């Protein structure tokens, strides 16, 4: 294993410390709960938005904490749900009179931790609701999931509820918005290579020299099938067609299109995929109104990409266009 | 080779088309010269800033075109200098009465193309100057270079001259600023793996299972030495110490610190390196005033990272903090 790692057991804490040191004015790190939170949170006049999930998906979610998106993220270890008490303590720390919204990608371990934390927080008198994200069209159930998996499309839910919360919306209204965005968001991914979790020190699964996994999960879960490497356009079509057919997206729709890198794929390749997707959608009468190309939800160093579509209306488009100031930034 | 590629010969044009489709309001693509330019350039009241270089380093430089940074970038093929006529035609297209500044990373092929283009543009009556960037402390001369190589530190030169140009500074003043930033910027990089250029279809150089290249160039050029993989903190120190010693950076300095991913390394690992660098600098009495963690200048899918320091003064810090709107963005 050739990676920038000290003790694999300290991988997540060392990353979180680095994130806090790089954002001293805006973010605060609470080591006890793997918590990265806005330095100025909670706000009495704003619903707090919290996401947990496992680590290894950066920038999701510790680097999407900031004004206009998350108030806090308390991830578990690499590819592991956060312990229940991380979520519970984070919810208490970020409790606001206007309430707390917990965002949870749909994995069984995460649901369990967040359900228990919500129950305990409610018993403490905290106003808290939970919203599950399940945008992956690849498979119905999966290794760690009953129902669909939550993957890169969670970015759009975070962005929309974060913007609504920043604008002062009430908790029920924010839940409505989050559910609406989730209901029109669809994703599918593809792995060219496996990823290597630091504590394992070896690839998480085996792929042959010419083999790829179509529909892969963000923890390396199996997708729909193994296939042989093919030209980029063909691979893109393998992602686009199932995503379009699922909602379905139709002639006349306006969409946000995301090509998300899984960690080991260079930006140049993502733009080759983006160009193909944009043109294929245009040929179907679907207009790309907002574009997202880069790393949003990764799987450590996995080579590969996912494609997400969101059907836009004016409300969603305005929320996606609202400003935000987060750790994942170039300046 | 498992990559998202159609015809390797169309790798760069397909990427550029994708970039243009993703930024229809702000960027314009001129296929004849591999040119990505601001849709609203040139401006009569603003010096135009142009960067060429090879492709394969994205987001440098086609994704740093936009308000507050570059007016245009006309890269060559992967790891190849742009042909002279790309630079010449781009200079004519972006010619402004206030002048044109050509930014060139110091490689022999790039110098040759830009020198000739500048001469021809001057003969046409275009006011044009050239600024060379050579921030890499690793080796004095290199495979494709006489003198030091220009690497990820070019981001800071682009950002500073872009901000000055946006504020209306004259060409000579912008050259002064660019030379000043280059003179206080130092970088060194390290490869954990080789990269695979699409047209070659195989790794550009060989590294053993536990072997790394300290001081690697962004085209895979040899650095100072081969070494064995070691803990992240030790590897970071191998980059930091030569960079600090070179200027030298000293007790009392304020700096910008960049940890740049070379393409195949996940963000989580970059933040582990960042945390170590920040603390080691603090121990030397050097204050990190601005932080940059992510991909700025890559080498396709190479796993590895580089570290850049810039000694700040008020002028440089203000220019780096100025707003910019470029293709490399998360929203």
PDB file of C-alpha atoms in Angstrom, chain A residues 62-228:
ATOM      1  CA  UNK A  62     -16.797  17.127   6.497  1.00  0.00           C
ATOM      2  CA  UNK A  63     -15.743  19.499   3.714  1.00  0.00           C
ATOM      3  CA  UNK A  64     -19.307  20.559   2.907  1.00  0.00           C
ATOM      4  CA  UNK A  65     -19.723  22.063   6.351  1.00  0.00           C
ATOM      5  CA  UNK A  66     -20.099  25.826   6.177  1.00  0.00           C
ATOM      6  CA  UNK A  67     -22.469  28.693   5.610  1.00  0.00           C
ATOM      7  CA  UNK A  68     -25.254  27.618   3.263  1.00  0.00           C
ATOM      8  CA  UNK A  69     -24.696  23.875   3.624  1.00  0.00           C
ATOM      9  CA  UNK A  70     -24.057  21.736   6.713  1.00  0.00           C
ATOM     10  CA  UNK A  71     -23.764  22.976  10.294  1.00  0.00           C
ATOM     11  CA  UNK A  72     -21.872  19.848  11.250  1.00  0.00           C
ATOM     12  CA  UNK A  73     -20.671  16.439  10.089  1.00  0.00           C
ATOM     13  CA  UNK A  74     -19.680  13.665  12.511  1.00  0.00           C
ATOM     14  CA  UNK A  75     -18.439  10.791  10.351  1.00  0.00           C
ATOM     15  CA  UNK A  76     -17.512   7.341  11.505  1.00  0.00           C
ATOM     16  CA  UNK A  77     -14.236   5.665  10.601  1.00  0.00           C
ATOM     17  CA  UNK A  78     -13.482   4.869   6.943  1.00  0.00           C
ATOM     18  CA  UNK A  79     -16.632   3.363   5.388  1.00  0.00           C
ATOM     19  CA  UNK A  80     -18.198   2.910   8.852  1.00  0.00           C
ATOM     20  CA  UNK A  81     -21.361   4.522  10.206  1.00  0.00           C
ATOM     21  CA  UNK A  82     -20.763   6.967  13.053  1.00  0.00           C
ATOM     22  CA  UNK A  83     -21.375   5.514  16.505  1.00  0.00           C
ATOM     23  CA  UNK A  84     -24.785   6.527  17.864  1.00  0.00           C
ATOM     24  CA  UNK A  85     -23.263   8.741  20.543  1.00  0.00           C
ATOM     25  CA  UNK A  86     -21.396  10.837  17.941  1.00  0.00           C
ATOM     26  CA  UNK A  87     -24.737  11.676  16.359  1.00  0.00           C
ATOM     27  CA  UNK A  88     -26.477  12.193  19.694  1.00  0.00           C
ATOM     28  CA  UNK A  89     -23.784  14.474  21.109  1.00  0.00           C
ATOM     29  CA  UNK A  90     -23.520  16.391  17.839  1.00  0.00           C
ATOM     30  CA  UNK A  91     -27.280  16.891  17.808  1.00  0.00           C
ATOM     31  CA  UNK A  92     -27.155  18.289  21.341  1.00  0.00           C
ATOM     32  CA  UNK A  93     -24.196  20.561  20.531  1.00  0.00           C
ATOM     33  CA  UNK A  94     -25.962  21.948  17.464  1.00  0.00           C
ATOM     34  CA  UNK A  95     -29.493  22.025  18.909  1.00  0.00           C
ATOM     35  CA  UNK A  96     -31.365  25.155  17.873  1.00  0.00           C
ATOM     36  CA  UNK A  97     -34.833  26.328  18.967  1.00  0.00           C
ATOM     37  CA  UNK A  98     -35.827  26.079  15.303  1.00  0.00           C
ATOM     38  CA  UNK A  99     -34.804  22.433  15.232  1.00  0.00           C
ATOM     39  CA  UNK A 100     -32.247  20.025  13.821  1.00  0.00           C
ATOM     40  CA  UNK A 101     -32.367  18.055  10.574  1.00  0.00           C
ATOM     41  CA  UNK A 102     -30.334  14.857  10.340  1.00  0.00           C
ATOM     42  CA  UNK A 103     -29.369  13.862   6.792  1.00  0.00           C
ATOM     43  CA  UNK A 104     -28.648  10.166   6.390  1.00  0.00           C
ATOM     44  CA  UNK A 105     -27.527   8.248   3.336  1.00  0.00           C
ATOM     45  CA  UNK A 106     -29.547   5.048   3.277  1.00  0.00           C
ATOM     46  CA  UNK A 107     -27.328   2.348   4.808  1.00  0.00           C
ATOM     47  CA  UNK A 108     -28.532   0.045   7.549  1.00  0.00           C
ATOM     48  CA  UNK A 109     -25.752   0.958   9.986  1.00  0.00           C
ATOM     49  CA  UNK A 110     -26.274   4.664   9.508  1.00  0.00           C
ATOM     50  CA  UNK A 111     -30.050   4.393   9.872  1.00  0.00           C
ATOM     51  CA  UNK A 112     -29.639   2.538  13.136  1.00  0.00           C
ATOM     52  CA  UNK A 113     -27.240   5.107  14.612  1.00  0.00           C
ATOM     53  CA  UNK A 114     -29.336   8.063  13.498  1.00  0.00           C
ATOM     54  CA  UNK A 115     -32.672   6.544  14.545  1.00  0.00           C
ATOM     55  CA  UNK A 116     -31.400   5.923  18.068  1.00  0.00           C
ATOM     56  CA  UNK A 117     -29.770   9.348  18.277  1.00  0.00           C
ATOM     57  CA  UNK A 118     -32.977  11.002  17.126  1.00  0.00           C
ATOM     58  CA  UNK A 119     -35.010   9.141  19.724  1.00  0.00           C
ATOM     59  CA  UNK A 120     -32.655  10.113  22.543  1.00  0.00           C
ATOM     60  CA  UNK A 121     -32.507  13.721  21.373  1.00  0.00           C
ATOM     61  CA  UNK A 122     -36.292  13.932  21.231  1.00  0.00           C
ATOM     62  CA  UNK A 123     -36.435  12.573  24.790  1.00  0.00           C
ATOM     63  CA  UNK A 124     -34.090  15.425  25.748  1.00  0.00           C
ATOM     64  CA  UNK A 125     -36.533  17.911  24.249  1.00  0.00           C
ATOM     65  CA  UNK A 126     -34.560  18.650  21.078  1.00  0.00           C
ATOM     66  CA  UNK A 127     -36.759  19.228  18.022  1.00  0.00           C
ATOM     67  CA  UNK A 128     -35.217  16.879  15.455  1.00  0.00           C
ATOM     68  CA  UNK A 129     -36.222  15.169  12.234  1.00  0.00           C
ATOM     69  CA  UNK A 130     -34.386  12.782   9.925  1.00  0.00           C
ATOM     70  CA  UNK A 131     -34.266  12.620   6.151  1.00  0.00           C
ATOM     71  CA  UNK A 132     -32.981   9.599   4.233  1.00  0.00           C
ATOM     72  CA  UNK A 133     -31.255   9.885   0.866  1.00  0.00           C
ATOM     73  CA  UNK A 134     -31.439   7.001  -1.606  1.00  0.00           C
ATOM     74  CA  UNK A 135     -30.494   8.209  -5.089  1.00  0.00           C
ATOM     75  CA  UNK A 136     -28.580   5.165  -6.432  1.00  0.00           C
ATOM     76  CA  UNK A 137     -30.585   3.436  -9.180  1.00  0.00           C
ATOM     77  CA  UNK A 138     -28.094   0.594  -9.603  1.00  0.00           C
ATOM     78  CA  UNK A 139     -29.609  -2.071  -7.347  1.00  0.00           C
ATOM     79  CA  UNK A 140     -32.654  -2.330  -5.106  1.00  0.00           C
ATOM     80  CA  UNK A 141     -30.991  -3.793  -2.025  1.00  0.00           C
ATOM     81  CA  UNK A 142     -27.261  -4.014  -1.460  1.00  0.00           C
ATOM     82  CA  UNK A 143     -24.531  -5.326   0.795  1.00  0.00           C
ATOM     83  CA  UNK A 144     -25.136  -2.809   3.575  1.00  0.00           C
ATOM     84  CA  UNK A 145     -28.542  -1.542   2.548  1.00  0.00           C
ATOM     85  CA  UNK A 146     -32.212  -2.412   2.494  1.00  0.00           C
ATOM     86  CA  UNK A 147     -33.646  -0.300  -0.306  1.00  0.00           C
ATOM     87  CA  UNK A 148     -31.578   1.959  -2.490  1.00  0.00           C
ATOM     88  CA  UNK A 149     -28.192   3.335  -1.485  1.00  0.00           C
ATOM     89  CA  UNK A 150     -27.501   7.012  -0.890  1.00  0.00           C
ATOM     90  CA  UNK A 151     -24.564   8.205  -2.987  1.00  0.00           C
ATOM     91  CA  UNK A 152     -23.310  11.384  -4.694  1.00  0.00           C
ATOM     92  CA  UNK A 153     -26.802  12.831  -5.171  1.00  0.00           C
ATOM     93  CA  UNK A 154     -26.757  13.653  -1.475  1.00  0.00           C
ATOM     94  CA  UNK A 155     -24.837  16.774  -2.474  1.00  0.00           C
ATOM     95  CA  UNK A 156     -27.978  18.286  -3.976  1.00  0.00           C
ATOM     96  CA  UNK A 157     -30.091  17.508  -0.920  1.00  0.00           C
ATOM     97  CA  UNK A 158     -27.438  19.077   1.349  1.00  0.00           C
ATOM     98  CA  UNK A 159     -27.180  22.124  -0.863  1.00  0.00           C
ATOM     99  CA  UNK A 160     -30.932  22.676  -1.071  1.00  0.00           C
ATOM    100  CA  UNK A 161     -31.741  22.177   2.603  1.00  0.00           C
ATOM    101  CA  UNK A 162     -28.665  24.188   3.567  1.00  0.00           C
ATOM    102  CA  UNK A 163     -29.820  27.115   1.459  1.00  0.00           C
ATOM    103  CA  UNK A 164     -33.377  26.889   2.790  1.00  0.00           C
ATOM    104  CA  UNK A 165     -32.115  26.737   6.347  1.00  0.00           C
ATOM    105  CA  UNK A 166     -29.844  29.747   5.762  1.00  0.00           C
ATOM    106  CA  UNK A 167     -32.864  31.667   4.470  1.00  0.00           C
ATOM    107  CA  UNK A 168     -34.712  30.977   7.724  1.00  0.00           C
ATOM    108  CA  UNK A 169     -37.136  28.229   6.648  1.00  0.00           C
ATOM    109  CA  UNK A 170     -38.896  26.176   9.338  1.00  0.00           C
ATOM    110  CA  UNK A 171     -37.981  22.537   9.985  1.00  0.00           C
ATOM    111  CA  UNK A 172     -41.084  21.052   8.315  1.00  0.00           C
ATOM    112  CA  UNK A 173     -40.528  23.190   5.233  1.00  0.00           C
ATOM    113  CA  UNK A 174     -36.877  22.089   5.055  1.00  0.00           C
ATOM    114  CA  UNK A 175     -37.901  18.444   5.334  1.00  0.00           C
ATOM    115  CA  UNK A 176     -40.372  18.979   2.490  1.00  0.00           C
ATOM    116  CA  UNK A 177     -37.633  20.496   0.336  1.00  0.00           C
ATOM    117  CA  UNK A 178     -35.123  17.751   1.130  1.00  0.00           C
ATOM    118  CA  UNK A 179     -37.631  15.002   0.353  1.00  0.00           C
ATOM    119  CA  UNK A 180     -38.574  16.727  -2.855  1.00  0.00           C
ATOM    120  CA  UNK A 181     -34.951  17.029  -4.034  1.00  0.00           C
ATOM    121  CA  UNK A 182     -34.262  13.404  -3.106  1.00  0.00           C
ATOM    122  CA  UNK A 183     -37.363  12.323  -5.030  1.00  0.00           C
ATOM    123  CA  UNK A 184     -36.081  13.859  -8.296  1.00  0.00           C
ATOM    124  CA  UNK A 185     -32.398  12.867  -7.926  1.00  0.00           C
ATOM    125  CA  UNK A 186     -30.928   9.734  -9.502  1.00  0.00           C
ATOM    126  CA  UNK A 187     -27.330   8.443  -9.622  1.00  0.00           C
ATOM    127  CA  UNK A 188     -25.335   5.539 -10.973  1.00  0.00           C
ATOM    128  CA  UNK A 189     -21.599   4.860 -10.680  1.00  0.00           C
ATOM    129  CA  UNK A 190     -18.911   2.731 -12.257  1.00  0.00           C
ATOM    130  CA  UNK A 191     -15.570   1.531 -10.891  1.00  0.00           C
ATOM    131  CA  UNK A 192     -12.451   1.139 -13.012  1.00  0.00           C
ATOM    132  CA  UNK A 193     -10.446   0.026  -9.993  1.00  0.00           C
ATOM    133  CA  UNK A 194     -11.024  -0.958  -6.386  1.00  0.00           C
ATOM    134  CA  UNK A 195     -10.098   1.332  -3.496  1.00  0.00           C
ATOM    135  CA  UNK A 196      -7.687   0.559  -0.665  1.00  0.00           C
ATOM    136  CA  UNK A 197      -8.901   1.299   2.870  1.00  0.00           C
ATOM    137  CA  UNK A 198      -5.863   2.240   4.976  1.00  0.00           C
ATOM    138  CA  UNK A 199      -6.629  -0.214   7.775  1.00  0.00           C
ATOM    139  CA  UNK A 200      -6.994  -3.096   5.326  1.00  0.00           C
ATOM    140  CA  UNK A 201      -3.891  -2.137   3.380  1.00  0.00           C
ATOM    141  CA  UNK A 202      -5.062  -3.969   0.253  1.00  0.00           C
ATOM    142  CA  UNK A 203      -7.733  -3.435  -2.418  1.00  0.00           C
ATOM    143  CA  UNK A 204     -11.257  -3.929  -1.092  1.00  0.00           C
ATOM    144  CA  UNK A 205     -12.248  -6.149  -3.990  1.00  0.00           C
ATOM    145  CA  UNK A 206     -10.670  -7.684  -7.072  1.00  0.00           C
ATOM    146  CA  UNK A 207     -11.054  -6.409 -10.616  1.00  0.00           C
ATOM    147  CA  UNK A 208      -9.223  -7.980 -13.534  1.00  0.00           C
ATOM    148  CA  UNK A 209      -6.892  -5.962 -15.761  1.00  0.00           C
ATOM    149  CA  UNK A 210      -9.670  -5.129 -18.229  1.00  0.00           C
ATOM    150  CA  UNK A 211     -12.592  -5.482 -15.867  1.00  0.00           C
ATOM    151  CA  UNK A 212     -14.919  -2.796 -14.502  1.00  0.00           C
ATOM    152  CA  UNK A 213     -17.910  -2.825 -12.130  1.00  0.00           C
ATOM    153  CA  UNK A 214     -21.025  -1.123 -13.482  1.00  0.00           C
ATOM    154  CA  UNK A 215     -23.311   0.216 -10.788  1.00  0.00           C
ATOM    155  CA  UNK A 216     -20.695  -0.010  -8.029  1.00  0.00           C
ATOM    156  CA  UNK A 217     -21.523   1.339  -4.564  1.00  0.00           C
ATOM    157  CA  UNK A 218     -19.379   3.975  -2.854  1.00  0.00           C
ATOM    158  CA  UNK A 219     -18.028   1.335  -0.480  1.00  0.00           C
ATOM    159  CA  UNK A 220     -17.174  -1.023  -3.316  1.00  0.00           C
ATOM    160  CA  UNK A 221     -20.486  -2.882  -3.082  1.00  0.00           C
ATOM    161  CA  UNK A 222     -21.348  -4.916  -6.179  1.00  0.00           C
ATOM    162  CA  UNK A 223     -23.418  -3.182  -8.820  1.00  0.00           C
ATOM    163  CA  UNK A 224     -25.347  -4.625 -11.712  1.00  0.00           C
ATOM    164  CA  UNK A 225     -22.591  -6.486 -13.495  1.00  0.00           C
ATOM    165  CA  UNK A 226     -18.938  -6.847 -14.329  1.00  0.00           C
ATOM    166  CA  UNK A 227     -17.988  -5.728 -17.806  1.00  0.00           C
ATOM    167  CA  UNK A 228     -14.931  -5.175 -19.945  1.00  0.00           C
TER     168      UNK A 228
END
